[in-house]
Coordinates of C-alpha atoms and ligand atoms in Angstrom, one line a residue:
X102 CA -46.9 5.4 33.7
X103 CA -45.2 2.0 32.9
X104 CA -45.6 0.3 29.9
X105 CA -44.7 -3.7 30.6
X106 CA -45.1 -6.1 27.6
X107 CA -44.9 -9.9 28.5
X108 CA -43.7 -12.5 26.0
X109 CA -45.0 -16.0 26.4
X110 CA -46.2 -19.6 25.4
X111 CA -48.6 -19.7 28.1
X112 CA -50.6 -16.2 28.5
X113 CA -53.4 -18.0 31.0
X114 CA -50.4 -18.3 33.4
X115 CA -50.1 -14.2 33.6
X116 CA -53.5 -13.0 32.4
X117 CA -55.0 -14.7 36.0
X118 CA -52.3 -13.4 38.4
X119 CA -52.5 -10.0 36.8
X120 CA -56.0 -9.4 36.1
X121 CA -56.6 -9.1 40.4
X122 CA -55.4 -6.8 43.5
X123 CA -52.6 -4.4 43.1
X124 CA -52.1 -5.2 39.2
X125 CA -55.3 -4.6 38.7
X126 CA -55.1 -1.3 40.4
X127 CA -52.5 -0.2 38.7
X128 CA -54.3 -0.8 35.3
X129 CA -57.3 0.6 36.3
X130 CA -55.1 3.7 37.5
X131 CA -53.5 4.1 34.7
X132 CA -50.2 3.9 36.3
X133 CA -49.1 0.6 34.9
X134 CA -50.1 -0.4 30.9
X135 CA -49.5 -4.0 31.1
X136 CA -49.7 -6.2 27.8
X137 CA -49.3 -9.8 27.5
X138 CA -48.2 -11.7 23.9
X139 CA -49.1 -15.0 22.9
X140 CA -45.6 -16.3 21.3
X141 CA -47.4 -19.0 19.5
X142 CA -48.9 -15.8 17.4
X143 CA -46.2 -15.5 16.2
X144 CA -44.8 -18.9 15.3
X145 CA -43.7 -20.6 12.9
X146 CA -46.1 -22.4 9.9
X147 CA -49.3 -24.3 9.8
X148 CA -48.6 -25.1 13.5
X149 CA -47.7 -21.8 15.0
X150 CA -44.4 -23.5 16.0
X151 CA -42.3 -22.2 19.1
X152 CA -40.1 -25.0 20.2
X153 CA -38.1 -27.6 18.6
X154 CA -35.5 -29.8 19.5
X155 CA -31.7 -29.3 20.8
X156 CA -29.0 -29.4 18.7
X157 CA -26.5 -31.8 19.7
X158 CA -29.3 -34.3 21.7
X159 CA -30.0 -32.4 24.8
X160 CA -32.8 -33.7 26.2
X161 CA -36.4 -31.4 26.0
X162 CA -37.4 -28.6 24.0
X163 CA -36.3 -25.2 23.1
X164 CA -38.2 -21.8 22.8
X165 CA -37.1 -20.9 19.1
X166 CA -35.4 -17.7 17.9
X167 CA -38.1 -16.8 15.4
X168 CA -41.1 -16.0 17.2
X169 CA -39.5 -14.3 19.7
X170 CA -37.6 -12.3 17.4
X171 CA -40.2 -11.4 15.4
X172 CA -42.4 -10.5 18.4
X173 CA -39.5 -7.9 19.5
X174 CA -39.1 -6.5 16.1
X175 CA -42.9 -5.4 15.9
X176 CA -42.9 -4.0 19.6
X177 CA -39.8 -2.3 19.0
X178 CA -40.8 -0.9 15.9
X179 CA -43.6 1.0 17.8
X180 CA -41.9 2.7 20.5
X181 CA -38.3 2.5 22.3
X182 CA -37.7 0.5 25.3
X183 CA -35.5 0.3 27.9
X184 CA -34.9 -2.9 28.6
X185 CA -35.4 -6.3 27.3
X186 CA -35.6 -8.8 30.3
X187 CA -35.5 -12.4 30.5
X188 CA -36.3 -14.4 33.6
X189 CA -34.4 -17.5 34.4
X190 CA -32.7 -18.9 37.1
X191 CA -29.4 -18.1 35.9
X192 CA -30.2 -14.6 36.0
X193 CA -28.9 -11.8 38.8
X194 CA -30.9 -12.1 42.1
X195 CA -34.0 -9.8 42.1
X196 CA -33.4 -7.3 45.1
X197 CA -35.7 -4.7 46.0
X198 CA -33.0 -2.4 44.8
X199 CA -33.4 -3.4 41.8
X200 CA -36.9 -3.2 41.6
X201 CA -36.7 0.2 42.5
X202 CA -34.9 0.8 39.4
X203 CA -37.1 -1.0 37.4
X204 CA -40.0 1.0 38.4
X205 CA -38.5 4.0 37.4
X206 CA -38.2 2.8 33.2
X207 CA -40.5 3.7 30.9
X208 CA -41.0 0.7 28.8
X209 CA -40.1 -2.9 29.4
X210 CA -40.2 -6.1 28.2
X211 CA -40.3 -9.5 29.7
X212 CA -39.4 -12.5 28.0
X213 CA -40.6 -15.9 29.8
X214 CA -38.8 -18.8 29.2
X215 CA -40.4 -22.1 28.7
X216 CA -39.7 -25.8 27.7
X217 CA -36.0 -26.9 28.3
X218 CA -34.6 -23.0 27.8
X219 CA -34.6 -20.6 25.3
X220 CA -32.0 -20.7 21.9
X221 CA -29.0 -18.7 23.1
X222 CA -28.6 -16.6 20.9
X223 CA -31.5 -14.9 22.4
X224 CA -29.6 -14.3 25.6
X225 CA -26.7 -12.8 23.3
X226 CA -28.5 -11.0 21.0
X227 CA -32.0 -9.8 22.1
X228 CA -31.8 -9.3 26.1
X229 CA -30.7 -6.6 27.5
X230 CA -30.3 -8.3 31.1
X231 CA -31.6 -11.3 33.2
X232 CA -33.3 -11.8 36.4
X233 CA -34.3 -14.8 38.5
X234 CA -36.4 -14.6 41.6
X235 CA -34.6 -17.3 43.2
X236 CA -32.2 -20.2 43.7
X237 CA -35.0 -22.8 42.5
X238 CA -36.3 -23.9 39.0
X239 CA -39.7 -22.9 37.9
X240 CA -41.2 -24.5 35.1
X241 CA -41.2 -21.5 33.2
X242 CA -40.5 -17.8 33.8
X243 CA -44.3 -17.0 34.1
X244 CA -45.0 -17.2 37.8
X245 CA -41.4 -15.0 38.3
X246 CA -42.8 -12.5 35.5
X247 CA -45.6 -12.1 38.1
X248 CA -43.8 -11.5 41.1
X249 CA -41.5 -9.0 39.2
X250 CA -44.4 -7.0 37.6
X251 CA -45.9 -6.9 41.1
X252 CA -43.3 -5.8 43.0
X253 CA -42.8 -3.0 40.5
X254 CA -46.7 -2.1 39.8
X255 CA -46.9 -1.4 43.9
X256 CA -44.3 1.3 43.9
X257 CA -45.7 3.4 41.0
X258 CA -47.3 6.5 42.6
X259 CA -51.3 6.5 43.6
X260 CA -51.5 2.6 43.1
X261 CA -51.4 1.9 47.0
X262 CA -53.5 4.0 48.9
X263 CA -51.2 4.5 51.5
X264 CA -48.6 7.0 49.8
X265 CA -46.0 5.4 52.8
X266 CA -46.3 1.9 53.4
X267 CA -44.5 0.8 49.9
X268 CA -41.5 2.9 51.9
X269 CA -42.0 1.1 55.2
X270 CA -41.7 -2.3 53.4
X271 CA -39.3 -4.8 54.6
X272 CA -36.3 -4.5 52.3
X273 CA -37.0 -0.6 52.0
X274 CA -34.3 0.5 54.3
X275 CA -32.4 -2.7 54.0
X276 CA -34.1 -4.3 57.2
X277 CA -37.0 -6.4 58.0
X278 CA -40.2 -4.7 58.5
X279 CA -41.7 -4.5 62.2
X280 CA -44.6 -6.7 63.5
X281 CA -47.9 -4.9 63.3
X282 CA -51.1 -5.8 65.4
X283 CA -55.1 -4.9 64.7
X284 CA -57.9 -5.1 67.4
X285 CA -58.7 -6.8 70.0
X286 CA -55.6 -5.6 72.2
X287 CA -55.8 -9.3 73.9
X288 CA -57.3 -12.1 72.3
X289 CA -57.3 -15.7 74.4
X290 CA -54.9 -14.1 76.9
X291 CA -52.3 -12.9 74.0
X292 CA -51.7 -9.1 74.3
X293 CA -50.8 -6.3 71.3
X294 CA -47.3 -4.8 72.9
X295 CA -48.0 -2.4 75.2
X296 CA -45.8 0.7 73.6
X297 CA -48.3 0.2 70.5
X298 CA -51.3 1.1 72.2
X299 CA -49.8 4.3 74.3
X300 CA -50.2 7.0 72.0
X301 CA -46.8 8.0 72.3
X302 CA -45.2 8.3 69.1
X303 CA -42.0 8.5 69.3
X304 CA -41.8 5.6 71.4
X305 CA -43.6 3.6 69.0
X306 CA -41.2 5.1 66.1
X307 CA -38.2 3.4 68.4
X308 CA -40.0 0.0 69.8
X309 CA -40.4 -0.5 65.6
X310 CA -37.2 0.1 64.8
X311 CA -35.5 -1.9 67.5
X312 CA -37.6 -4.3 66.4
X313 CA -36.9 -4.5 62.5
X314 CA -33.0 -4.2 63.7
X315 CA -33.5 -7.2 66.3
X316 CA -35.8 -9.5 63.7
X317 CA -33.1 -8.6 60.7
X318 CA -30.2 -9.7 63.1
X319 CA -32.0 -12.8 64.4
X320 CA -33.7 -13.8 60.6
X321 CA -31.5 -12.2 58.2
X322 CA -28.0 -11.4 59.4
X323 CA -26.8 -11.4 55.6
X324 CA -28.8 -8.2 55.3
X325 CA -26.9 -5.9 57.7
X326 CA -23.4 -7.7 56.2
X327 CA -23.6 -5.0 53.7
X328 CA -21.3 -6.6 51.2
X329 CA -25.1 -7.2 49.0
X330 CA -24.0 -6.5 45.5
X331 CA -27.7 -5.2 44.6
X332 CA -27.0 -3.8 40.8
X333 CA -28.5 -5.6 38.0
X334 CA -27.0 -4.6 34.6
X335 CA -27.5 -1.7 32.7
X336 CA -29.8 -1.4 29.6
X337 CA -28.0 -1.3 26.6
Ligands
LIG948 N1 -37.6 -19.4 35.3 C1 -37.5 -20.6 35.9 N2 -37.0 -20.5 37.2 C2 -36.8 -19.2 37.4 C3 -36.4 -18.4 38.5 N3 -36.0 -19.0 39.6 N4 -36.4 -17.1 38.4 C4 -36.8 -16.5 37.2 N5 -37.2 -17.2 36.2 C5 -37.2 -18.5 36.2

């Protein structure tokens, strides 16, 4: 079981995306406890405020220190966790790698950035290490928040119903995953590969992997330069 609480200023961004499919699943199994917190709870005065202006003129808004602080405090004063995550472009590249490891912790928090950024002392003080999802802005960390908690949730034991095909995933064993076919065998003259529908297992077994190799060489040849630096920092 993995215990995943998400920090945000916009919870109908995660509570959506989550509450379907494989999340779902993984609630419903009990293998992943996932809990998302409304930031503005826990802001500051009359107004519940959790942004406020740069120091020094940058232009837009930025997610305060308070409310995020006092947010971690109460979730860390209830169990231990091991580690305090914030999503932002200037993060490490997610791998799969890494979300192996990920799925393997205990607890975790996610901290979604919002509005022009978040104060930096934040990122100093309070985050244990940073992840982005890609080489492109998103207006805030939610939608990333949901593709990490996804890619984790499927890898917990008993939440995909077939125990293997979280391990024959693309990215698994660092190749592309093979095409895969269904019925009917032809369909307006277009045929399922022949080795596929000979029973012969073996054969199949090498067709696949020739195939994963020849579609990683042909649409990812950066995978198989095996200089990928996949590690994401340690907790603290
Ligand atoms: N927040 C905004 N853009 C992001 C990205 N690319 N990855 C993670 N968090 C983000």
């Amino acid at each position: 079981m993995i215990r995943i609480d998400i920090l945000t200023v916009v919870p109908g961004l995660l509570e959506g995306p989550l509450g379907y499919s494989i999340p779902k699943r993984a609630q419903d199994k009990g293998a992943a406890d996932i809990h998302i917190h409304n930031l503005h709870e826990y802001g500051k005065g009359r107004y519940r405020q959790t942004d406020d202006y740069a120091f020094g003129g940058a232009a837009g808004m930025v997610l305060m220190i308070e409310p995020v602080f006092a947010c971690l405090q109460k979730l860390q004063s209830e169990r231990a966790y091991d580690a305090v995550i914030y999503l932002s472009p200037d993060g490490k590249r997610l791998t799969q790698p890494c979300v192996n490891r990920l799925s393997l912790l205990t607890n975790i928090i996610i901290l979604c950035g919002h509005y022009k950024g978040i104060d930096h002392r934040i990122r100093e003080q309070l985050i244990t290490q940073e992840i982005s999802i890609g080489d492109y802005v998103l207006s805030g960390g939610e939608p990333a928040a949901v593709v990490l908690v996804d890619a984790i949730v499927r890898l917990l034991p008993g939440v995909i119903s077939d125990e293997t095909s979280a391990l024959t995933d693309s990215f698994q064993d660092g190749l592309l995953a093979p095409p895969v076919y269904t019925r009917p065998e032809e369909f307006n003259g277009w045929r399922v590969p022949e080795v596929l529908l000979s029973g012969n297992h073996q054969k199949i077994a090498d067709w696949q992997e020739q195939q994963a190799l020849q579609r990683t060489k042909t649409l990812r040849p950066d995978l198989l330069a095996n200089d990928n630096d996949d590690d994401i920092q340690p907790s603290r």
